[in-house]
Short mmCIF file of C-alpha atoms in Angstrom, two decimals:
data_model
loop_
_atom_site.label_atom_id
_atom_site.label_comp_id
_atom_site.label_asym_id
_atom_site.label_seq_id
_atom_site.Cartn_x
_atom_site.Cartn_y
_atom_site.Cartn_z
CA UNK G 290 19.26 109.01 42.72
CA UNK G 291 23.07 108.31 42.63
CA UNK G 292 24.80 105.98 45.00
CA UNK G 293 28.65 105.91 45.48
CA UNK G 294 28.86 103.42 48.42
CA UNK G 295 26.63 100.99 50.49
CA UNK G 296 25.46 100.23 53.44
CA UNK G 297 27.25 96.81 54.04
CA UNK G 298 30.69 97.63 55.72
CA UNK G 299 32.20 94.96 53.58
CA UNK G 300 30.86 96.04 50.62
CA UNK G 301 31.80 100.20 51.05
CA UNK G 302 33.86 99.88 48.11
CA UNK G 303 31.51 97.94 45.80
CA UNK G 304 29.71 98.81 42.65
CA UNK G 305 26.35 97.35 44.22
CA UNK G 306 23.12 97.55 41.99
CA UNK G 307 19.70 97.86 43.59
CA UNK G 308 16.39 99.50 41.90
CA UNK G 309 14.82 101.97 42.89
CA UNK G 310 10.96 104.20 42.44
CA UNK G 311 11.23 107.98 42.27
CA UNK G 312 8.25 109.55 42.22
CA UNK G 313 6.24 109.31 38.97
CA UNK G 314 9.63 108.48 36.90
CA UNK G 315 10.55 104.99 37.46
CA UNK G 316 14.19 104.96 38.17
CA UNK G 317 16.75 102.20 38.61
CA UNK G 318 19.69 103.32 41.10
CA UNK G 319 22.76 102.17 40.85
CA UNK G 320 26.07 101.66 42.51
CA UNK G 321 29.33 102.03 40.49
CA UNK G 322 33.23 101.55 40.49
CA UNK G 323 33.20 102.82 36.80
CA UNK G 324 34.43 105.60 34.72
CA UNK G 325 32.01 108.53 34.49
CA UNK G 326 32.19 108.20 30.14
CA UNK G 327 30.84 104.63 30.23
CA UNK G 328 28.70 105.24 33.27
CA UNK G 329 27.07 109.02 31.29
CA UNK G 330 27.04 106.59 27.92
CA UNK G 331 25.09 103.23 29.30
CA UNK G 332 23.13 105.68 31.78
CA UNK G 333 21.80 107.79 28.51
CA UNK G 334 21.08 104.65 25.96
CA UNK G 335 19.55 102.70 28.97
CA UNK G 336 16.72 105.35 29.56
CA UNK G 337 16.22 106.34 26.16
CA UNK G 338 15.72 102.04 25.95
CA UNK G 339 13.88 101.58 28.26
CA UNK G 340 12.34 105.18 29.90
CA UNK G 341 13.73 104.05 32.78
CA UNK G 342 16.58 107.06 34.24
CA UNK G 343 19.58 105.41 35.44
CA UNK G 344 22.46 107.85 37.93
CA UNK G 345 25.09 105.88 37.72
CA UNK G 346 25.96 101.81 36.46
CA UNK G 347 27.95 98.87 37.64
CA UNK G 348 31.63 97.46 37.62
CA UNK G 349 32.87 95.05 40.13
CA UNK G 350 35.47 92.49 40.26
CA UNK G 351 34.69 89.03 40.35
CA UNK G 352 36.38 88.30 44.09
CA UNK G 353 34.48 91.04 45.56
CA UNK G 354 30.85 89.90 43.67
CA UNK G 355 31.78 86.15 45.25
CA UNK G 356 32.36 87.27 48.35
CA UNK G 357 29.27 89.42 48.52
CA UNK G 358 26.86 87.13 46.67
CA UNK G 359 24.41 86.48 49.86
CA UNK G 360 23.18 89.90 49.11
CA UNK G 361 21.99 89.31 45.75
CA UNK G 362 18.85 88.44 44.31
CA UNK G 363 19.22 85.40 41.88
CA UNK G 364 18.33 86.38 38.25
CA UNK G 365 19.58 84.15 34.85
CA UNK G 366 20.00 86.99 32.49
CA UNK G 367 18.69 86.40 28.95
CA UNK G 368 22.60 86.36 27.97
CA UNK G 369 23.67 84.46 30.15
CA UNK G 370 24.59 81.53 27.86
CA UNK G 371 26.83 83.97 25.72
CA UNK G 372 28.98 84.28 28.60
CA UNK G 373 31.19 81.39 29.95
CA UNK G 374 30.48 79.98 33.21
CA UNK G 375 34.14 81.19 34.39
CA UNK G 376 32.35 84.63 34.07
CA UNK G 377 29.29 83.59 35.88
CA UNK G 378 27.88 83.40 39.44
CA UNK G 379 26.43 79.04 39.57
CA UNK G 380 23.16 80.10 41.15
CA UNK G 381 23.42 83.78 39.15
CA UNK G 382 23.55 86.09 41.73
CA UNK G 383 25.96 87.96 39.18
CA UNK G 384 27.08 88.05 35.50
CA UNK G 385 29.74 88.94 34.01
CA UNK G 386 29.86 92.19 31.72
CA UNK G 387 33.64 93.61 31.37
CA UNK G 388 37.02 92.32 31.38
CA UNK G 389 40.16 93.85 32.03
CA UNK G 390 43.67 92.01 30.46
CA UNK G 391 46.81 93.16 32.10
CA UNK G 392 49.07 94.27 29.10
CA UNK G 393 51.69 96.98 28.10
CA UNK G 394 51.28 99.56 26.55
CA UNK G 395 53.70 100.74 24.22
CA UNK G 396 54.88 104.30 22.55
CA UNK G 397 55.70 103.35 19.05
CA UNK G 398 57.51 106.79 18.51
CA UNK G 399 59.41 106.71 21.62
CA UNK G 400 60.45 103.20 21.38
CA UNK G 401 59.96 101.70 18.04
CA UNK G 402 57.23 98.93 17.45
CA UNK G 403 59.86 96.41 16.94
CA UNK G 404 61.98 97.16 19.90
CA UNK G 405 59.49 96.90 22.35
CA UNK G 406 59.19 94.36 24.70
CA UNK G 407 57.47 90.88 23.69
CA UNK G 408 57.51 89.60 27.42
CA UNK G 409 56.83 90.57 31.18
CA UNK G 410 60.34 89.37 31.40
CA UNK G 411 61.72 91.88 29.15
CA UNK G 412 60.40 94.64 31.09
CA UNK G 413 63.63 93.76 33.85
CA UNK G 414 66.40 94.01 31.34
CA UNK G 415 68.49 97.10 31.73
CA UNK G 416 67.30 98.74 27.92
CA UNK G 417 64.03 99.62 29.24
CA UNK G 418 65.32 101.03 33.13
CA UNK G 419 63.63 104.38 33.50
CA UNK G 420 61.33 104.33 31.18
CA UNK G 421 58.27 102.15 32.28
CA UNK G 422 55.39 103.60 34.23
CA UNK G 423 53.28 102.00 36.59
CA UNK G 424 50.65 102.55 38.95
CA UNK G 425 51.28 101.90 42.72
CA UNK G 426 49.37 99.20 43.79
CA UNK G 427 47.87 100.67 46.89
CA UNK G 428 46.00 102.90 45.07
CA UNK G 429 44.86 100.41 42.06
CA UNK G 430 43.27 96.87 41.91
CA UNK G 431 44.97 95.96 38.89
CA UNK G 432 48.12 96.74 39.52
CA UNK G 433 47.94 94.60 42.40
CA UNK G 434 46.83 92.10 40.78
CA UNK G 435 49.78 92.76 38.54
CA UNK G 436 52.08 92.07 40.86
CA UNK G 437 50.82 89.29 42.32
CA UNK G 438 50.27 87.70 38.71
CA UNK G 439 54.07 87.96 38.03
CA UNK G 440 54.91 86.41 41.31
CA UNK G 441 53.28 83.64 40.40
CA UNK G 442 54.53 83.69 36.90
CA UNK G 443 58.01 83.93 38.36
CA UNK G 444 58.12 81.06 40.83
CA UNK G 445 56.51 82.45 43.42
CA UNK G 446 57.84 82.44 47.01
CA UNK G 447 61.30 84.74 47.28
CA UNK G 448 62.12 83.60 43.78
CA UNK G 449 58.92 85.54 42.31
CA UNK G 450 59.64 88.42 44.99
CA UNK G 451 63.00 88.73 44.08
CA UNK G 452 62.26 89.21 40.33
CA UNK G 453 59.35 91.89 40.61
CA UNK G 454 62.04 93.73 42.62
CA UNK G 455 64.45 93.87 39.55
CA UNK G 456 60.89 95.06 37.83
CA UNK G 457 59.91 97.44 40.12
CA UNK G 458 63.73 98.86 40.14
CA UNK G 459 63.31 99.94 36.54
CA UNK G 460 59.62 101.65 37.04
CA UNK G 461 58.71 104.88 37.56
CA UNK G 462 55.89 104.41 40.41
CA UNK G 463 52.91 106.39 39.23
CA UNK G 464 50.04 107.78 42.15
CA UNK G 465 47.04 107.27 39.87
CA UNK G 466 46.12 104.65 36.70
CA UNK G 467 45.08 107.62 34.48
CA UNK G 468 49.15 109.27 34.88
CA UNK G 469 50.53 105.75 33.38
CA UNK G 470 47.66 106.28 30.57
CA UNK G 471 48.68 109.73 29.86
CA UNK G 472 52.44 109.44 30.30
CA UNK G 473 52.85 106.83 27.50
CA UNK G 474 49.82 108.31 25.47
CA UNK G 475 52.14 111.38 25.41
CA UNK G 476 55.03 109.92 24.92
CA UNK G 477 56.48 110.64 28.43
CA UNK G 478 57.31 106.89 29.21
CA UNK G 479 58.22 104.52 26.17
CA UNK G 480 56.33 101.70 28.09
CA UNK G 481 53.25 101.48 30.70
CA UNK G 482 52.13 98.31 32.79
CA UNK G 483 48.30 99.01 32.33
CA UNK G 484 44.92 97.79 31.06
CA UNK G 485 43.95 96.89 27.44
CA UNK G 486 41.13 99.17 26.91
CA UNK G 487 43.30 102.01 27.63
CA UNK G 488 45.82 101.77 25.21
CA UNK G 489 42.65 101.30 22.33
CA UNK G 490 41.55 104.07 23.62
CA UNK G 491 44.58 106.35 23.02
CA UNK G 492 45.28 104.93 19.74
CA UNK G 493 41.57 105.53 18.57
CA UNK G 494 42.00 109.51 19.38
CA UNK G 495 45.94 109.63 17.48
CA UNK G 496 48.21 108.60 19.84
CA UNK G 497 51.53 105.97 18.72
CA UNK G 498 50.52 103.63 21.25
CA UNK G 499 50.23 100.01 20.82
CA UNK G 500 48.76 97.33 22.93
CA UNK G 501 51.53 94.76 23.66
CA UNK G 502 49.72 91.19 25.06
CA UNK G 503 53.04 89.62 26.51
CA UNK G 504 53.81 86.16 25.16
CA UNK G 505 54.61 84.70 28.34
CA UNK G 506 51.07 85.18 29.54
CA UNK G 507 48.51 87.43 31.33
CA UNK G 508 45.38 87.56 33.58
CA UNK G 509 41.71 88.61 32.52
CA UNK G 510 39.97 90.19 35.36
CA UNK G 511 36.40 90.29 35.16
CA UNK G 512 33.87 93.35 36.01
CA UNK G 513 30.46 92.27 36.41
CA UNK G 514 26.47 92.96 37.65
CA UNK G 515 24.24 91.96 40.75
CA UNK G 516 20.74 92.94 41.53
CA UNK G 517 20.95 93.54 45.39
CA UNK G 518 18.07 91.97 47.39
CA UNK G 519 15.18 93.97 48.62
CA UNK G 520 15.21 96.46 45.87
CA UNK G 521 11.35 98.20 45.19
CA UNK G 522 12.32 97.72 41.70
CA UNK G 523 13.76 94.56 41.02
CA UNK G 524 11.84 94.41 37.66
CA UNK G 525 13.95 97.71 36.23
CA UNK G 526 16.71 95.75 37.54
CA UNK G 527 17.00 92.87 35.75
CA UNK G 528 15.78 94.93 32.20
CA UNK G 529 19.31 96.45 33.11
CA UNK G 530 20.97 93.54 33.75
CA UNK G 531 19.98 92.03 30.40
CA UNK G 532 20.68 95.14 28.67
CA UNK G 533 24.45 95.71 29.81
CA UNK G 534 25.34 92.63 28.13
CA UNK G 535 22.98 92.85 25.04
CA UNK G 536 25.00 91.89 22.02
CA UNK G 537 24.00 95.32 20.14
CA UNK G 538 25.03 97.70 23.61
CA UNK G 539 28.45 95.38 23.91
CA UNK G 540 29.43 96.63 19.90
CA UNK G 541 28.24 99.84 21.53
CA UNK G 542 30.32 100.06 24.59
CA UNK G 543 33.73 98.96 22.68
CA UNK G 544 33.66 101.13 20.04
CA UNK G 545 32.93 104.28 22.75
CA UNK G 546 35.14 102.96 25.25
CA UNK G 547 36.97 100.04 24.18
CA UNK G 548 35.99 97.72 26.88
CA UNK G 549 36.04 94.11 26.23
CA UNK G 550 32.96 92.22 26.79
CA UNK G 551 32.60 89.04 28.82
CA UNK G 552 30.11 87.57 26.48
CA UNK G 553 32.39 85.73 23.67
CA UNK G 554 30.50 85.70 20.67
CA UNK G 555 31.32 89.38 19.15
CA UNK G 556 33.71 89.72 15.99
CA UNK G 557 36.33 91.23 17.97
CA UNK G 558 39.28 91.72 15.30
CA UNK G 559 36.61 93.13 12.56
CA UNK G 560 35.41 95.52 15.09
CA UNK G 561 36.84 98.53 16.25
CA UNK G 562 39.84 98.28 18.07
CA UNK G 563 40.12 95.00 16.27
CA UNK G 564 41.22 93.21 19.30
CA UNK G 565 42.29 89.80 19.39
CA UNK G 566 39.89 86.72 21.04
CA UNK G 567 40.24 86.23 23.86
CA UNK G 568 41.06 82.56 22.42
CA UNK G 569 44.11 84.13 20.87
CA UNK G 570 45.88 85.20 24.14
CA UNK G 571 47.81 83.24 26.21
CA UNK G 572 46.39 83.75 29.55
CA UNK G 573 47.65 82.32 33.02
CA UNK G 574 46.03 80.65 35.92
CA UNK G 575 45.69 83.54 38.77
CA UNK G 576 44.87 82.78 42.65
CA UNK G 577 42.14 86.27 42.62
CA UNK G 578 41.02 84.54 45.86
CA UNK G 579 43.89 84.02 47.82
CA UNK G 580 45.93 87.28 46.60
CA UNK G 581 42.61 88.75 47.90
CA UNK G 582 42.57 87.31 51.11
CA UNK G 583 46.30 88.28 51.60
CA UNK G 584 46.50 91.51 50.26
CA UNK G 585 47.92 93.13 53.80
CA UNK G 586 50.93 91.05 53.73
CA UNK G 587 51.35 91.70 49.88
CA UNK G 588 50.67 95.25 50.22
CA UNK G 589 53.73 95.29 53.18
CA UNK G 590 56.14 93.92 50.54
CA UNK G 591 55.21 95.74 47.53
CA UNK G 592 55.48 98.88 49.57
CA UNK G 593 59.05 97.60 51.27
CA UNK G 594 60.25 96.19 47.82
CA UNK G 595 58.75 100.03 46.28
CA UNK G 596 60.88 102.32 48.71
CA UNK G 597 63.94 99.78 48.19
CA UNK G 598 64.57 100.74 44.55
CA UNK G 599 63.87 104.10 44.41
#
């Protein structure tokens, strides 16, 4: 039984998880934000686990799983001490299973690995005007949070404004995440503002692209699980929850899809991909709350400072 929204008004837009009995096949429904590969790939291994048929999986972003927690049943995963608390609901009502780092992505044969940028900073020098793609924010999470992230990284207030306009004036403002993969996969734009896993991905199937983690810092956004109270299945629920973030599915899931697991105790750079730790990368302190709560102003401005430089 697949499940694309839910019931809660505030959670419409959620990847929600609740389990479910169909017929004689027990079956564990679930709600999903996520990419039809990784849902068709954890969906497949999960049942043949298990015997228990999954539609559809998870994926939703930490602000949304706080803000949502009252409707989830409590469970402490068997994994949960792999993961670090950051990644972790206190009273585990959700867990942590994906993160996303904000990067760019890079088209070595377009722009030469040693000419690329090193910095977000470099990305509003006049070299690279024209050739950086983006995604536009109103239709992607992360690229909000992109935005907001360098605002804060660049003083914030009119001062941070005023430099993600000299950004924004050299970008070529994409409609959908997957045209930003694609363009710089192809060698359309020299440079991409996008997510890690992407830019893995692309280099696994032949494509010059490297993953670029900018030195003057970055955000990791977290995906994660819930079990969603009243569920006639809440057993098959939490056998899911523990195996989305089983050390042996995590290996799994990055070398499919290259998505980086919250739990921190995989050999990243000897696996494939061979990612940096998370240790390794300079990441930034990020207000996910309050850019949340704010995001009608912040949408107003991106959209104002958007039509300004085209």
């Amino acid at each position: 039984m697949i499940r694309n929204t839910f019931g809660f008004a505030a959670c419409a837009a959620a990847a929600l998880f609740w389990a479910g009995l169909a017929g004689a096949q027990q079956r564990v429904v679930l709600y999903t934000s996520n990419e039809a590969t990784l849902n068709k790939l954890i969906a497949a291994e999960f049942e043949k686990a298990t015997g228990i048929a999954v539609d559809v999986v998870w994926g939703i972003s930490r602000s949304l799983l706080q803000t949502n927690a009252q409707y989830f049943d409590a469970y402490a995963s068997e994994h949960k001490n792999a993961i670090p608390a950051e990644f972790r609901d206190p009273q585990d009502r959700w867990i942590g299973t994906n993160l996303h780092l904000l990067v760019v992505l890079q088209n070595t044969k377009s722009i030469p690995e040693a000419q690329g940028p090193k910095t977000w900073e470099e990305l509003t020098t006049p070299k690279f005007k024209g050739n950086i793609a983006f995604t536009d924010p109103a239709n992607s999470g992360s690229a909000y949070s992109n935005v907001t992230m360098l605002v804060d990284l660049w003083g914030g207030g009119n001062a941070g404004w005023s430099k993600v306009e000299r950004l924004f004036a050299n970008t070529r403002v994409l409609n959908r995440s997957a045209l930003v993969f694609q363009g710089v996969g192809n060698g359309e734009y020299g440079l991409g503002m996008s997510l890690e896993y992407a830019g893995y991905l692309w280099a696994s199937n032949g494509a010059p692209v490297k993953v670029v983690y900018p030195a003057d810092g970055t955000i990791a956004q977290m995906e994660g699980v819930a079990i969603v109270k009243g569920g006639p299945n809440s057993a098959g629920a939490r056998r899911f929850v523990d195996y989305v973030n089983r050390k042996d599915v995590r290996e799994m899931i990055l070398k499919q899809t290259f998505r980086r697991p919250a739990r921190q105790d995989l050999d990243l750079p000897n696996l494939p991909g061979k990612m940096p730790r998370l240790s390794e990368i300079k990441l930034v302190k990020y207000d996910e709350e309050g850019w949340t709560a704010k995001r009608g102003e912040a949408m107003d401005r991106i959209k104002e400072t958007i039509q300004k430089t085209r």
